[in-house]
CSV table of C-alpha atoms and ligand atoms in Angstrom, one decimal:
chain,number,residue,atom,x,y,z
A,1,MET,CA,15.4,-16.7,-10.8
A,2,LYS,CA,12.0,-15.6,-12.1
A,3,ILE,CA,9.5,-14.6,-9.5
A,4,LEU,CA,5.7,-14.3,-10.0
A,5,VAL,CA,4.1,-11.7,-7.8
A,6,ILE,CA,0.4,-12.1,-7.3
A,7,ASN,CA,-2.1,-9.6,-5.8
A,8,SER,CA,-5.4,-11.3,-5.7
A,9,GLY,CA,-8.5,-9.1,-5.2
A,10,SER,CA,-12.2,-10.1,-4.9
A,11,SER,CA,-12.8,-9.7,-8.7
A,12,SER,CA,-9.3,-9.1,-10.0
A,13,ILE,CA,-5.8,-10.6,-10.1
A,14,LYS,CA,-2.8,-8.3,-10.6
A,15,PHE,CA,0.4,-10.1,-11.5
A,16,GLN,CA,4.0,-9.3,-12.4
A,17,LEU,CA,6.8,-11.6,-13.4
A,18,LEU,CA,10.3,-10.3,-12.5
A,19,ASP,CA,13.7,-11.6,-13.4
A,20,MET,CA,15.5,-11.2,-10.1
A,21,SER,CA,19.0,-11.5,-11.5
A,22,SER,CA,18.5,-8.0,-13.0
A,23,GLU,CA,15.3,-7.0,-11.1
A,24,GLN,CA,13.8,-6.4,-14.5
A,25,VAL,CA,10.0,-6.7,-15.0
A,26,LEU,CA,9.4,-9.3,-17.7
A,27,ALA,CA,5.6,-8.9,-17.7
A,28,SER,CA,2.9,-7.0,-15.9
A,29,GLY,CA,-0.7,-7.9,-16.2
A,30,LEU,CA,-4.3,-7.8,-14.8
A,31,VAL,CA,-7.3,-10.1,-14.9
A,32,GLU,CA,-10.4,-8.0,-14.3
A,33,ARG,CA,-14.1,-8.6,-13.6
A,34,ILE,CA,-13.8,-12.2,-12.4
A,35,GLY,CA,-17.2,-13.7,-12.0
A,36,GLU,CA,-19.0,-11.2,-14.3
A,37,PRO,CA,-20.5,-12.0,-17.7
A,38,MET,CA,-17.5,-10.5,-19.5
A,39,GLY,CA,-14.0,-10.1,-18.1
A,40,THR,CA,-10.6,-9.0,-19.4
A,41,VAL,CA,-7.1,-10.4,-19.2
A,42,LYS,CA,-4.3,-8.1,-20.3
A,43,CYS,CA,-0.6,-8.2,-20.0
A,44,THR,CA,2.3,-5.9,-21.1
A,45,MET,CA,5.4,-7.9,-22.0
A,46,ARG,CA,8.9,-6.5,-21.4
A,47,PRO,CA,7.6,-3.1,-20.3
A,48,GLY,CA,9.9,-0.1,-20.8
A,49,THR,CA,12.1,-1.9,-23.3
A,50,GLU,CA,12.3,-1.8,-27.1
A,51,LYS,CA,10.6,-5.2,-27.3
A,52,GLN,CA,7.5,-4.0,-25.3
A,53,SER,CA,4.3,-5.6,-26.5
A,54,ALA,CA,0.8,-6.1,-25.1
A,55,LEU,CA,-1.7,-8.9,-25.2
A,56,LYS,CA,-5.4,-8.5,-24.3
A,57,ARG,CA,-8.4,-10.8,-24.3
A,58,ASP,CA,-12.0,-10.1,-23.5
A,59,LEU,CA,-13.8,-13.2,-22.3
A,60,PRO,CA,-15.8,-14.4,-19.4
A,61,VAL,CA,-13.5,-15.3,-16.4
A,62,ALA,CA,-15.6,-17.6,-14.2
A,63,ASP,CA,-13.4,-17.7,-11.2
A,64,HIS,CA,-9.8,-17.1,-9.8
A,65,GLN,CA,-8.6,-20.4,-11.1
A,66,THR,CA,-9.7,-19.6,-14.7
A,67,GLY,CA,-8.2,-16.1,-14.3
A,68,MET,CA,-4.8,-17.5,-13.2
A,69,LEU,CA,-4.8,-20.0,-16.0
A,70,LEU,CA,-5.4,-17.2,-18.5
A,71,ALA,CA,-2.6,-15.2,-17.0
A,72,VAL,CA,-0.2,-18.1,-17.4
A,73,GLU,CA,-1.4,-18.6,-21.0
A,74,LEU,CA,-0.4,-15.0,-21.8
A,75,LEU,CA,3.0,-15.3,-20.0
A,76,THR,CA,3.7,-18.5,-22.0
A,77,ASP,CA,2.2,-17.2,-25.3
A,78,LYS,CA,4.2,-18.8,-28.2
A,79,ALA,CA,4.7,-15.5,-30.0
A,80,GLN,CA,5.0,-12.8,-27.3
A,81,GLY,CA,5.3,-14.7,-24.0
A,82,VAL,CA,8.2,-14.2,-21.7
A,83,VAL,CA,8.6,-17.8,-20.3
A,84,GLY,CA,8.4,-21.2,-22.1
A,85,SER,CA,6.3,-22.9,-19.4
A,86,ARG,CA,5.1,-22.7,-15.8
A,87,ALA,CA,8.2,-24.7,-14.8
A,88,ASP,CA,10.3,-21.5,-15.6
A,89,ILE,CA,8.7,-19.8,-12.6
A,90,GLY,CA,11.1,-20.2,-9.6
A,91,ALA,CA,8.9,-19.0,-6.8
A,92,ILE,CA,5.7,-17.0,-6.1
A,93,GLY,CA,5.1,-14.1,-3.8
A,94,HIS,CA,1.6,-13.3,-2.7
A,95,ARG,CA,0.4,-9.9,-1.3
A,96,VAL,CA,-1.7,-10.6,1.8
A,97,VAL,CA,-3.4,-7.6,3.4
A,98,HIS,CA,-3.8,-8.8,7.0
A,99,GLY,CA,-1.4,-10.9,9.0
A,100,GLY,CA,-2.8,-10.1,12.4
A,101,GLU,CA,-0.4,-10.4,15.3
A,102,ARG,CA,0.9,-13.7,14.1
A,103,PHE,CA,3.0,-12.6,11.1
A,104,HIS,CA,6.0,-10.3,11.7
A,105,GLN,CA,7.6,-11.1,8.4
A,106,PRO,CA,7.1,-12.7,5.0
A,107,THR,CA,6.5,-16.4,5.5
A,108,VAL,CA,6.7,-19.5,3.3
A,109,ILE,CA,3.1,-20.8,2.8
A,110,ASP,CA,2.2,-24.2,4.2
A,111,SER,CA,-1.0,-25.6,5.5
A,112,ALA,CA,-0.5,-24.1,9.0
A,113,VAL,CA,0.2,-20.7,7.5
A,114,LEU,CA,-2.9,-21.0,5.3
A,115,ALA,CA,-5.0,-21.8,8.4
A,116,ALA,CA,-3.5,-18.8,10.2
A,117,ILE,CA,-4.3,-16.5,7.3
A,118,ARG,CA,-7.8,-17.9,7.3
A,119,ASP,CA,-7.9,-17.1,11.0
A,120,THR,CA,-7.4,-13.4,10.3
A,121,VAL,CA,-10.4,-13.2,7.9
A,122,PRO,CA,-12.6,-11.5,10.6
A,123,LEU,CA,-10.0,-8.7,10.8
A,124,ALA,CA,-10.0,-8.1,7.0
A,125,PRO,CA,-13.3,-9.6,5.6
A,126,LEU,CA,-13.0,-7.7,2.3
A,127,HIS,CA,-9.4,-8.5,1.6
A,128,ASN,CA,-8.1,-11.7,3.1
A,129,PRO,CA,-10.6,-14.1,1.5
A,130,ALA,CA,-9.6,-12.8,-1.9
A,131,ASN,CA,-5.9,-13.1,-1.1
A,132,LEU,CA,-6.6,-16.7,0.1
A,133,ASP,CA,-8.4,-17.5,-3.2
A,134,GLY,CA,-5.3,-16.4,-5.1
A,135,ILE,CA,-3.0,-18.5,-2.9
A,136,GLU,CA,-5.1,-21.6,-3.1
A,137,VAL,CA,-5.3,-21.4,-6.9
A,138,ALA,CA,-1.6,-20.8,-7.2
A,139,LEU,CA,-0.8,-23.8,-4.9
A,140,ARG,CA,-2.9,-26.0,-7.2
A,141,LEU,CA,-1.5,-24.7,-10.4
A,142,PHE,CA,2.2,-24.6,-9.3
A,143,PRO,CA,2.6,-27.7,-7.1
A,144,GLY,CA,6.1,-27.9,-5.6
A,145,VAL,CA,6.9,-24.2,-6.3
A,146,LEU,CA,7.8,-22.3,-3.1
A,147,GLN,CA,5.1,-19.7,-2.3
A,148,VAL,CA,5.5,-16.8,0.1
A,149,ALA,CA,3.0,-14.6,1.8
A,150,VAL,CA,4.1,-10.9,2.2
A,151,PHE,CA,1.8,-9.1,4.6
A,152,ASP,CA,0.8,-5.4,4.5
A,153,THR,CA,0.7,-5.4,8.3
A,154,ALA,CA,4.0,-7.2,9.0
A,155,PHE,CA,6.3,-4.1,9.0
A,156,HIS,CA,4.1,-2.5,11.6
A,157,GLN,CA,4.4,-5.3,14.1
A,158,SER,CA,7.3,-3.4,15.8
A,159,ILE,CA,4.8,-0.7,16.9
A,160,PRO,CA,4.8,-0.6,20.7
A,161,PRO,CA,1.6,-1.2,22.8
A,162,ARG,CA,1.3,2.6,23.7
A,163,ALA,CA,0.8,3.2,20.0
A,164,TYR,CA,-1.2,0.2,19.0
A,165,LEU,CA,-3.6,-0.1,21.9
A,166,TYR,CA,-6.9,1.8,21.7
A,167,ALA,CA,-8.2,3.1,25.0
A,168,LEU,CA,-11.0,0.6,25.1
A,169,PRO,CA,-11.9,-2.2,27.5
A,170,TYR,CA,-8.7,-4.3,27.5
A,171,ASP,CA,-10.4,-7.6,27.0
A,172,TRP,CA,-11.5,-6.4,23.5
A,173,TYR,CA,-7.8,-6.5,22.7
A,174,GLU,CA,-7.2,-9.8,24.4
A,175,HIS,CA,-10.3,-11.6,23.1
A,176,HIS,CA,-11.1,-9.9,19.9
A,177,ARG,CA,-7.7,-8.6,18.8
A,178,ILE,CA,-9.0,-5.0,18.5
A,179,ARG,CA,-5.8,-2.9,18.1
A,180,ARG,CA,-3.9,-0.9,15.5
A,181,TYR,CA,-2.3,-3.1,12.9
A,182,GLY,CA,-1.5,-0.5,10.2
A,183,PHE,CA,-1.3,-1.3,6.4
A,184,HIS,CA,0.8,-0.4,3.3
A,185,GLY,CA,3.7,-1.9,5.2
A,186,THR,CA,5.4,-3.2,2.1
A,187,SER,CA,5.4,0.3,0.6
A,188,HIS,CA,6.6,2.1,3.7
A,189,LYS,CA,9.4,-0.5,4.2
A,190,TYR,CA,10.5,-0.3,0.6
A,191,VAL,CA,10.6,3.6,0.4
A,192,ALA,CA,12.3,3.7,3.8
A,193,GLY,CA,15.0,1.4,2.5
A,194,GLU,CA,15.4,3.4,-0.7
A,195,CYS,CA,15.6,6.6,1.3
A,196,ALA,CA,18.3,5.3,3.6
A,197,ARG,CA,20.3,4.0,0.6
A,198,LEU,CA,20.0,7.4,-1.1
A,199,MET,CA,21.0,9.2,2.1
A,200,GLY,CA,24.0,6.9,2.3
A,201,LYS,CA,23.1,5.8,5.9
A,202,PRO,CA,22.2,2.3,7.2
A,203,LEU,CA,18.4,2.0,7.6
A,204,ALA,CA,18.9,0.8,11.1
A,205,ARG,CA,20.2,4.3,12.0
A,206,CYS,CA,17.6,6.3,10.2
A,207,ASN,CA,14.6,8.1,11.6
A,208,LEU,CA,12.0,8.7,8.9
A,209,ILE,CA,8.5,9.7,8.2
A,210,THR,CA,7.1,8.0,5.2
A,211,VAL,CA,3.9,9.4,3.6
A,212,HIS,CA,2.0,7.1,1.2
A,213,LEU,CA,-0.6,9.2,-0.6
A,214,GLY,CA,-2.6,7.2,-3.2
A,215,ASN,CA,-6.2,6.1,-3.3
A,216,GLY,CA,-5.5,4.9,0.2
A,217,CYS,CA,-3.3,7.1,2.3
A,218,SER,CA,-1.1,6.5,5.4
A,219,MET,CA,1.9,7.8,7.2
A,220,THR,CA,4.5,5.9,9.3
A,221,ALA,CA,6.9,7.0,11.9
A,222,ILE,CA,10.1,4.9,11.5
A,223,GLU,CA,12.7,4.9,14.3
A,224,ASN,CA,16.1,3.2,13.6
A,225,GLY,CA,14.5,1.5,10.6
A,226,ARG,CA,11.5,0.1,12.5
A,227,SER,CA,7.9,1.2,12.3
A,228,ILE,CA,6.9,2.7,15.7
A,229,ASP,CA,3.5,4.3,14.7
A,230,THR,CA,1.3,4.5,11.7
A,231,THR,CA,-2.0,6.2,10.8
A,232,LEU,CA,-4.1,3.3,9.5
A,233,GLY,CA,-5.6,1.3,12.3
A,234,MET,CA,-7.3,-2.0,13.0
A,235,THR,CA,-8.8,-1.5,9.5
A,236,PRO,CA,-7.6,0.7,6.6
A,237,LEU,CA,-10.1,3.5,7.5
A,238,GLU,CA,-8.3,5.5,10.2
A,239,GLY,CA,-5.9,8.4,9.9
A,240,LEU,CA,-5.4,10.5,6.8
A,241,VAL,CA,-8.1,11.7,4.4
A,242,MET,CA,-8.2,9.3,1.5
A,243,GLY,CA,-9.9,9.1,-1.9
A,244,THR,CA,-13.2,7.7,-0.6
A,245,ARG,CA,-12.3,6.8,3.0
A,246,SER,CA,-12.9,9.2,5.9
A,247,GLY,CA,-9.8,8.8,7.9
A,248,ASP,CA,-10.1,10.0,11.5
A,249,ILE,CA,-13.6,10.8,12.7
A,250,ASP,CA,-15.3,11.1,16.1
A,251,PRO,CA,-16.5,7.5,16.7
A,252,ALA,CA,-19.7,8.9,18.2
A,253,ILE,CA,-20.7,9.9,14.6
A,254,HIS,CA,-21.8,6.3,14.1
A,255,VAL,CA,-24.3,6.6,16.9
A,256,PHE,CA,-25.5,10.0,15.6
A,257,LEU,CA,-26.0,8.6,12.1
A,258,HIS,CA,-27.9,5.6,13.5
A,259,ARG,CA,-30.1,7.6,16.0
A,260,ASN,CA,-30.8,10.6,13.9
A,261,LEU,CA,-30.7,9.4,10.3
A,262,GLY,CA,-31.8,5.8,10.9
A,263,LEU,CA,-28.8,4.4,9.1
A,264,ASP,CA,-27.9,0.8,9.9
A,265,ILE,CA,-24.3,-0.4,10.5
A,266,GLU,CA,-23.8,-1.8,7.0
A,267,GLU,CA,-24.8,1.5,5.4
A,268,ILE,CA,-22.6,3.5,7.7
A,269,ASP,CA,-19.7,1.2,6.9
A,270,ARG,CA,-20.3,1.7,3.2
A,271,LEU,CA,-20.6,5.4,3.5
A,272,LEU,CA,-17.4,5.8,5.5
A,273,ASN,CA,-15.4,3.6,3.2
A,274,LYS,CA,-16.8,4.4,-0.3
A,275,GLU,CA,-18.5,7.8,-0.1
A,276,SER,CA,-16.3,9.8,2.3
A,277,GLY,CA,-12.8,11.3,2.1
A,278,LEU,CA,-12.1,13.6,-0.8
A,279,LYS,CA,-15.2,12.3,-2.6
A,280,GLY,CA,-17.4,12.9,0.3
A,281,ILE,CA,-16.4,16.6,0.6
A,282,CYS,CA,-16.3,17.5,-3.1
A,283,GLY,CA,-17.6,14.6,-5.3
A,284,TYR,CA,-14.2,13.8,-6.8
A,285,ASN,CA,-11.8,11.1,-5.4
A,286,ASP,CA,-9.1,11.5,-8.0
A,287,MET,CA,-6.7,14.3,-7.2
A,288,ARG,CA,-6.3,15.3,-10.8
A,289,ASP,CA,-10.0,15.9,-11.1
A,290,ILE,CA,-9.8,18.0,-7.9
A,291,HIS,CA,-7.1,20.2,-9.3
A,292,SER,CA,-9.1,20.7,-12.5
A,293,ALA,CA,-12.2,21.6,-10.5
A,294,VAL,CA,-10.2,24.0,-8.3
A,295,ALA,CA,-8.9,25.7,-11.4
A,296,ALA,CA,-12.6,26.1,-12.6
A,297,GLY,CA,-13.5,27.8,-9.3
A,298,ASP,CA,-15.1,24.8,-7.5
A,299,ARG,CA,-14.9,25.9,-3.8
A,300,ARG,CA,-15.7,22.4,-2.4
A,301,ALA,CA,-12.8,20.9,-4.4
A,302,ALA,CA,-10.5,23.6,-2.8
A,303,LEU,CA,-11.9,22.7,0.6
A,304,ALA,CA,-11.2,19.0,0.0
A,305,LEU,CA,-7.6,19.8,-0.9
A,306,ASP,CA,-7.3,22.0,2.2
A,307,VAL,CA,-8.8,19.3,4.5
A,308,GLN,CA,-6.5,16.6,3.2
A,309,THR,CA,-3.3,18.6,3.2
A,310,TYR,CA,-4.1,20.0,6.7
A,311,ARG,CA,-4.5,16.5,8.0
A,312,ASN,CA,-1.2,15.4,6.4
A,313,ARG,CA,0.6,18.4,8.1
A,314,LYS,CA,-1.0,17.6,11.4
A,315,TYR,CA,0.3,14.0,11.4
A,316,ILE,CA,3.7,15.1,10.1
A,317,GLY,CA,3.9,17.3,13.2
A,318,ALA,CA,2.6,14.5,15.5
A,319,PHE,CA,5.2,12.0,14.1
A,320,MET,CA,8.0,14.6,14.5
A,321,ALA,CA,7.1,14.8,18.1
A,322,VAL,CA,7.0,11.0,18.4
A,323,LEU,CA,10.4,10.6,16.8
A,324,GLY,CA,12.3,13.7,18.1
A,325,ARG,CA,15.1,13.6,15.5
A,326,VAL,CA,13.9,13.1,11.9
A,327,ASP,CA,16.4,12.5,9.1
A,328,GLY,CA,14.1,12.2,6.2
A,329,LEU,CA,10.5,12.7,5.1
A,330,VAL,CA,9.4,10.6,2.1
A,331,PHE,CA,6.4,11.1,-0.2
A,332,THR,CA,5.3,8.2,-2.3
A,333,ALA,CA,2.3,6.6,-4.3
A,334,GLY,CA,0.1,8.2,-6.9
A,335,ILE,CA,-0.5,11.6,-5.2
A,336,GLY,CA,2.8,11.7,-3.2
A,337,GLU,CA,4.9,11.0,-6.3
A,338,ASN,CA,3.1,13.3,-8.7
A,339,ASP,CA,1.5,16.2,-6.9
A,340,ASP,CA,3.8,19.0,-6.0
A,341,GLN,CA,0.9,21.1,-4.6
A,342,VAL,CA,-0.2,18.5,-2.2
A,343,ARG,CA,3.5,18.0,-1.1
A,344,SER,CA,4.1,21.7,-0.6
A,345,ARG,CA,0.9,22.3,1.2
A,346,SER,CA,1.5,19.3,3.5
A,347,VAL,CA,4.7,20.8,4.8
A,348,GLN,CA,3.7,24.4,4.6
A,349,GLY,CA,4.8,26.4,7.7
A,350,LEU,CA,7.0,23.6,9.0
A,351,GLU,CA,10.3,25.5,8.2
A,352,CYS,CA,10.6,26.3,11.9
A,353,PHE,CA,10.7,22.5,12.6
A,354,GLY,CA,13.5,22.0,10.0
A,355,ILE,CA,11.4,21.0,7.0
A,356,ALA,CA,12.0,23.3,3.9
A,357,ILE,CA,11.0,22.3,0.4
A,358,ASP,CA,12.8,23.9,-2.6
A,359,PRO,CA,9.9,25.0,-4.9
A,360,GLU,CA,11.8,24.4,-8.1
A,361,ARG,CA,13.0,20.9,-7.1
A,362,ASN,CA,9.5,20.1,-5.9
A,363,GLN,CA,8.0,21.0,-9.3
A,364,ARG,CA,10.3,18.9,-11.4
A,365,ARG,CA,8.4,16.0,-13.0
A,366,LEU,CA,10.6,12.9,-12.9
A,367,ASN,CA,9.6,9.3,-12.4
A,368,GLU,CA,12.6,8.6,-10.2
A,369,PRO,CA,13.7,9.2,-6.7
A,370,ARG,CA,14.6,12.8,-6.0
A,371,LEU,CA,15.5,15.2,-3.2
A,372,ILE,CA,13.1,18.1,-3.1
A,373,SER,CA,14.2,19.9,0.1
A,374,THR,CA,16.5,22.9,0.2
A,375,ASP,CA,20.2,22.4,0.9
A,376,THR,CA,19.8,23.9,4.3
A,377,SER,CA,16.7,21.9,5.4
A,378,ALA,CA,17.5,19.9,8.5
A,379,VAL,CA,15.1,17.2,7.4
A,380,GLN,CA,15.8,15.8,3.9
A,381,VAL,CA,12.5,15.6,1.9
A,382,TRP,CA,12.4,12.9,-0.8
A,383,VAL,CA,10.0,11.8,-3.5
A,384,ILE,CA,10.5,8.1,-4.0
A,385,PRO,CA,8.3,6.0,-6.3
A,386,THR,CA,7.0,3.0,-4.4
A,387,ASN,CA,7.4,-0.5,-6.0
A,388,GLU,CA,5.5,-3.1,-3.9
A,389,GLU,CA,5.9,-5.8,-6.5
A,390,LEU,CA,9.7,-5.5,-6.5
A,391,ALA,CA,9.6,-5.5,-2.7
A,392,ILE,CA,7.4,-8.6,-2.6
A,393,ALA,CA,9.7,-10.3,-5.2
A,394,ARG,CA,12.8,-9.4,-3.1
A,395,GLU,CA,11.2,-10.8,0.1
A,396,THR,CA,10.4,-14.0,-1.8
A,397,VAL,CA,13.9,-14.4,-3.1
A,398,ALA,CA,15.2,-13.9,0.4
A,399,LEU,CA,13.2,-16.9,1.6
A,400,VAL,CA,14.2,-19.0,-1.4
A,401,ASN,CA,17.9,-18.3,-0.7
A,402,PRO,CA,18.0,-17.6,3.0
A,403,GLN,CA,21.8,-17.9,3.1
A,404,GLU,CA,22.1,-14.8,0.8
A,405,PRO,CA,21.6,-11.4,2.4
A,406,MET,CA,18.6,-9.6,0.9
A,407,LYS,CA,19.4,-6.6,-1.3
A,408,GLU,CA,19.1,-3.5,0.9
A,409,THR,CA,15.8,-2.0,0.0
B,501,AMP,P1,-2.3,4.8,-6.2
B,501,AMP,O1,-3.3,4.3,-5.3
B,501,AMP,O2,-0.9,4.9,-5.6
B,501,AMP,O3,-2.3,4.2,-7.5
B,501,AMP,O4,-2.7,6.4,-6.5
B,501,AMP,C1,-3.9,6.7,-7.2
B,501,AMP,C2,-4.2,8.2,-7.1
B,501,AMP,O5,-3.0,8.9,-7.4
B,501,AMP,C3,-5.2,8.6,-8.0
B,501,AMP,O6,-6.5,8.4,-7.5
B,501,AMP,C4,-4.9,10.1,-8.2
B,501,AMP,O7,-5.6,10.8,-7.2
B,501,AMP,C5,-3.5,10.2,-7.8
B,501,AMP,N1,-2.7,10.6,-9.0
B,501,AMP,C6,-2.2,9.9,-10.0
B,501,AMP,N2,-1.5,10.6,-10.9
B,501,AMP,C7,-1.5,11.9,-10.4
B,501,AMP,C8,-1.0,13.1,-10.9
B,501,AMP,N3,-0.3,13.2,-12.0
B,501,AMP,N4,-1.3,14.2,-10.1
B,501,AMP,C9,-2.0,14.1,-9.0
B,501,AMP,N5,-2.5,13.0,-8.5
B,501,AMP,C10,-2.3,11.9,-9.2
């Protein structure tokens, strides 16, 4: 069965078509700058094979419907396309950022589900409307095709109240749903499943700490396969230091900024989300630029690296205390998969807690899962590339064929 995975943003649509009999990616593409005077649609066909080819068109893309139609045109291109027609697509999986408290697992989309996703818009005003646009367009373009919503928050719905409640007036939780939800759940769940498989143990008996370090960063404590705490909060701003997002700060800083600098709440929101994190400290949000700057003697860049890796270490320690026994620590996403320095600094000094990285294993550059801890490390440390599209496609297949057990991820 061929599954189309759609990640619809406010001005972009990422899409991937997978053949789930082999879990091969047939095509991977992106529609960008939707609604701007000039947009782009590009798609790589049969990536990683001898037959790999690429198609790209620069043209105005008025709205999400036009964008999705253009994506389908590339997928069905007479010369290079990977499917004959839309009818070859068996089901569609949509990434949805926020599922609130309602969605604990991937869900087949119907009108009630659409309404419930709409209901969570106040919790994710930047993301859920764009996800909804993608779903509504796909429902129109693929009538009768089963469509599934896979929520970034769902994996974290097992977090107990002591970890999800903020110490705030309780009716803010009851009436305004203010609590920790956590994000990147599809990624944490996927790498946890892969780690369990690689360790040769059922996920339901594994205690893991998964560390997703990309543009956005988060860490999850997983007990017997279930998320029991995570660093991102009610919104994707809390916790670790990210590319442009602050992570944890004293909430009274908002008041200080307003009273002393005269900033209004919209500006504070923008500054904490777009101008903080690594970028706020040193001007660079890409870790590769930070390493180049450090090598050139930039002290602020060195400080940014120090602040981020210190925060990582602090949360690893906290989650070790939460879990007690830890079987595996997993690094994933752009920085986690590629940056040996960030990895080694994030666990520096934790040997006495049973985490020891082998420097030579850590420095190996491979785009595949690998163990980087020493043979005597009590906690196995893994680098596991995340694959959210594959995870969404597997969840979608599982709902199409509910009688077949889902592949262990
Ligand atoms: P993601 O959000 O998972 O796509 O990760 C994006 C981030 O990964 C970029 O902003 C970079 O900071 C980081 N990144 C990607 N490649 C490398 C690399 N080779 N070394 C260090 N950081 C990297």
